[in-house]
Short mmCIF file of C-alpha atoms in Angstrom, two decimals:
data_model
loop_
_atom_site.label_atom_id
_atom_site.label_comp_id
_atom_site.label_asym_id
_atom_site.label_seq_id
_atom_site.Cartn_x
_atom_site.Cartn_y
_atom_site.Cartn_z
CA UNK Q 1 60.27 125.78 177.52
CA UNK Q 2 59.07 122.22 176.80
CA UNK Q 3 58.99 121.47 180.52
CA UNK Q 4 57.21 124.74 181.24
CA UNK Q 5 54.57 124.26 178.51
CA UNK Q 6 53.91 120.61 179.29
CA UNK Q 7 53.62 117.42 177.31
CA UNK Q 8 50.86 118.73 175.02
CA UNK Q 9 52.81 121.89 174.06
CA UNK Q 10 53.30 122.97 170.48
CA UNK Q 11 56.78 122.38 168.96
CA UNK Q 12 59.60 124.35 170.57
CA UNK Q 13 62.74 125.23 168.62
CA UNK Q 14 65.99 127.10 169.31
CA UNK Q 15 66.31 129.82 166.67
CA UNK Q 16 69.71 131.48 166.53
CA UNK Q 17 69.51 135.27 166.13
CA UNK Q 18 70.98 136.82 163.01
CA UNK Q 19 72.07 140.27 161.81
CA UNK Q 20 72.54 141.93 158.44
CA UNK Q 21 76.03 140.93 157.35
CA UNK Q 22 75.76 142.97 154.15
CA UNK Q 23 75.39 146.14 156.21
CA UNK Q 24 77.76 145.18 159.07
CA UNK Q 25 80.78 144.02 157.09
CA UNK Q 26 84.46 143.49 157.97
CA UNK Q 27 86.85 146.43 158.01
CA UNK Q 28 90.63 146.62 158.74
CA UNK Q 29 91.69 147.20 162.30
CA UNK Q 30 92.47 150.87 163.04
CA UNK Q 31 95.99 152.07 163.92
CA UNK Q 32 94.73 153.90 167.04
CA UNK Q 33 93.38 151.64 169.84
CA UNK Q 34 89.70 152.39 170.59
CA UNK Q 35 87.42 150.42 172.89
CA UNK Q 36 83.70 150.82 172.17
CA UNK Q 37 80.54 149.94 174.05
CA UNK Q 38 77.04 150.46 172.72
CA UNK Q 39 73.44 149.69 173.60
CA UNK Q 40 70.89 150.73 176.18
CA UNK Q 41 68.42 148.00 177.09
CA UNK Q 42 67.24 147.67 180.70
CA UNK Q 43 69.85 145.11 181.65
CA UNK Q 44 72.98 147.01 180.60
CA UNK Q 45 75.26 147.41 183.63
CA UNK Q 46 76.61 150.93 183.21
CA UNK Q 47 78.32 151.22 186.64
CA UNK Q 48 80.34 148.04 185.96
CA UNK Q 49 81.06 149.12 182.38
CA UNK Q 50 82.31 152.56 183.46
CA UNK Q 51 84.42 151.02 186.23
CA UNK Q 52 86.02 148.69 183.65
CA UNK Q 53 86.59 151.52 181.23
CA UNK Q 54 88.26 153.60 183.94
CA UNK Q 55 90.62 150.70 184.67
CA UNK Q 56 91.39 150.36 180.95
CA UNK Q 57 92.22 154.08 180.69
CA UNK Q 58 94.44 153.82 183.77
CA UNK Q 59 96.32 150.86 182.36
CA UNK Q 60 96.51 152.06 178.76
CA UNK Q 61 96.07 155.87 178.74
CA UNK Q 62 96.62 156.05 174.93
CA UNK Q 63 93.47 154.00 174.32
CA UNK Q 64 90.37 155.93 173.29
CA UNK Q 65 87.15 154.82 175.01
CA UNK Q 66 83.68 155.55 173.60
CA UNK Q 67 80.39 154.53 175.23
CA UNK Q 68 77.01 154.95 173.54
CA UNK Q 69 74.38 155.16 176.28
CA UNK Q 70 71.51 157.37 177.38
CA UNK Q 71 72.36 156.67 181.04
CA UNK Q 72 72.97 159.70 183.26
CA UNK Q 73 75.45 157.79 185.41
CA UNK Q 74 78.60 159.88 185.98
CA UNK Q 75 81.09 159.34 183.15
CA UNK Q 76 84.69 158.56 184.15
CA UNK Q 77 87.50 160.87 183.10
CA UNK Q 78 88.79 160.08 179.62
CA UNK Q 79 85.62 158.26 178.53
CA UNK Q 80 83.59 159.82 175.68
CA UNK Q 81 79.85 159.31 176.04
CA UNK Q 82 77.61 159.48 172.99
CA UNK Q 83 73.89 159.48 173.75
CA UNK Q 84 72.50 158.19 170.45
CA UNK Q 85 73.83 156.88 167.14
CA UNK Q 86 72.17 156.02 163.84
CA UNK Q 87 72.77 152.52 162.53
CA UNK Q 88 75.17 153.93 159.93
CA UNK Q 89 77.08 155.94 162.54
CA UNK Q 90 77.27 152.90 164.82
CA UNK Q 91 78.59 150.78 161.95
CA UNK Q 92 81.27 153.38 161.27
CA UNK Q 93 82.21 153.42 164.96
CA UNK Q 94 82.58 149.63 164.98
CA UNK Q 95 85.10 150.17 162.16
CA UNK Q 96 87.07 152.67 164.27
CA UNK Q 97 87.14 150.33 167.28
CA UNK Q 98 89.51 147.44 167.92
CA UNK Q 99 87.46 145.83 170.73
CA UNK Q 100 83.78 146.04 171.70
CA UNK Q 101 82.93 145.62 175.39
CA UNK Q 102 79.41 144.91 176.71
CA UNK Q 103 78.57 144.79 180.42
CA UNK Q 104 75.16 143.51 181.52
CA UNK Q 105 73.45 142.49 184.68
CA UNK Q 106 72.44 138.85 185.06
CA UNK Q 107 69.52 138.19 182.71
CA UNK Q 108 67.88 135.41 180.72
CA UNK Q 109 67.30 137.18 177.39
CA UNK Q 110 70.93 137.58 176.28
CA UNK Q 111 71.18 141.34 176.65
CA UNK Q 112 73.81 142.69 174.29
CA UNK Q 113 73.45 139.91 171.71
CA UNK Q 114 72.73 142.28 168.80
CA UNK Q 115 75.74 144.52 169.45
CA UNK Q 116 77.94 141.45 169.94
CA UNK Q 117 76.98 140.04 166.56
CA UNK Q 118 77.23 143.40 164.77
CA UNK Q 119 80.70 143.94 166.22
CA UNK Q 120 81.83 140.43 165.33
CA UNK Q 121 80.56 140.86 161.79
CA UNK Q 122 82.94 143.80 161.36
CA UNK Q 123 85.84 141.64 162.62
CA UNK Q 124 86.00 142.96 166.16
CA UNK Q 125 86.47 140.70 169.18
CA UNK Q 126 83.81 141.09 171.86
CA UNK Q 127 84.39 141.17 175.60
CA UNK Q 128 81.07 140.68 177.31
CA UNK Q 129 79.31 139.44 180.45
CA UNK Q 130 78.81 135.70 180.71
CA UNK Q 131 75.04 135.44 181.11
CA UNK Q 132 72.83 132.45 180.14
CA UNK Q 133 72.78 132.06 176.39
CA UNK Q 134 75.58 134.50 175.56
CA UNK Q 135 78.01 131.66 174.87
CA UNK Q 136 75.80 130.76 171.88
CA UNK Q 137 77.01 134.03 170.31
CA UNK Q 138 80.42 134.78 171.84
CA UNK Q 139 83.01 132.16 172.88
CA UNK Q 140 86.69 131.99 173.67
CA UNK Q 141 87.46 131.58 169.94
CA UNK Q 142 85.88 134.92 169.06
CA UNK Q 143 85.99 136.98 172.27
CA UNK Q 144 85.99 136.82 176.00
CA UNK Q 145 83.23 136.16 178.58
CA UNK Q 146 83.61 137.70 182.06
CA UNK Q 147 81.56 137.35 185.28
CA UNK Q 148 78.60 139.64 185.84
CA UNK Q 149 79.49 142.69 187.94
CA UNK Q 150 83.25 142.09 187.70
CA UNK Q 151 84.71 145.29 186.26
CA UNK Q 152 88.32 144.23 186.86
CA UNK Q 153 87.84 140.96 184.95
CA UNK Q 154 86.37 142.84 181.99
CA UNK Q 155 89.16 145.40 182.04
CA UNK Q 156 91.84 142.67 182.27
CA UNK Q 157 90.33 140.85 179.30
CA UNK Q 158 90.30 144.04 177.21
CA UNK Q 159 93.86 145.03 178.18
CA UNK Q 160 95.04 141.50 177.48
CA UNK Q 161 93.73 141.77 173.93
CA UNK Q 162 95.13 145.27 173.44
CA UNK Q 163 98.55 143.85 174.39
CA UNK Q 164 98.30 140.97 171.90
CA UNK Q 165 97.51 142.34 168.43
CA UNK Q 166 97.81 138.94 166.73
CA UNK Q 167 95.28 137.37 169.11
CA UNK Q 168 93.03 140.37 168.62
CA UNK Q 169 93.11 139.87 164.85
CA UNK Q 170 92.59 136.10 165.16
CA UNK Q 171 89.57 136.48 167.43
CA UNK Q 172 88.13 139.14 165.11
CA UNK Q 173 88.43 136.84 162.10
CA UNK Q 174 86.90 133.94 163.99
CA UNK Q 175 83.97 136.05 165.12
CA UNK Q 176 83.40 137.35 161.62
CA UNK Q 177 83.36 133.79 160.23
CA UNK Q 178 80.98 132.63 162.98
CA UNK Q 179 78.49 135.39 162.23
CA UNK Q 180 78.71 134.85 158.47
CA UNK Q 181 78.06 131.11 158.77
CA UNK Q 182 75.65 130.93 161.71
CA UNK Q 183 74.22 134.30 162.71
CA UNK Q 184 73.28 136.27 159.58
CA UNK Q 185 69.73 137.23 158.63
CA UNK Q 186 70.11 134.71 155.79
CA UNK Q 187 70.90 131.81 158.08
CA UNK Q 188 68.13 132.89 160.48
CA UNK Q 189 65.58 133.09 157.63
CA UNK Q 190 66.64 129.69 156.40
CA UNK Q 191 66.21 128.24 159.88
CA UNK Q 192 62.73 129.80 160.15
CA UNK Q 193 61.82 128.21 156.79
CA UNK Q 194 62.94 124.79 158.04
CA UNK Q 195 60.93 125.18 161.25
CA UNK Q 196 57.78 126.22 159.38
CA UNK Q 197 58.20 123.45 156.81
CA UNK Q 198 58.38 120.86 159.58
CA UNK Q 199 55.14 121.99 161.26
CA UNK Q 200 52.27 119.49 161.06
CA UNK Q 201 49.45 120.35 158.66
#
């Protein structure tokens, strides 16, 4: 941004996004495996997501799969599609899930960032597409990043976590800690305050 705006540009800062960690709070992992995906911005990659979910169902038929999307793309067998959810219903669904998966097309605005942080705040590991900036919110300590358009890589990452409950719990705890300390609305507001305080008179 500094290079784009030029030498005489106003100050440019990196502000980490934050979510409400009082509303999205940790819950125990459920006994029944459920993989959840949510969100509907323009860069969500529903064909890749559905292909990954179909592979997950084939590998682990006992796993429930729920996708919240308004897309009319054909839904694979065994996948439950929910068109819309209130914030409260989505929070409750995070609590029923053990992993949250987010597939996006290549983009520069970190599509899926909000869902990733909300899921992590509830103690759920996130498997998501590795696009520019996403590693500021999800890393190998709290989830898994997979190549754009690679349904098999996403499915393999999810199945690998389903097969390793201890790792699943560890990643969930790490993600929860990361959101609490670096990506809450409180930390974001504090950072905004520091930026504003540093502005020249």
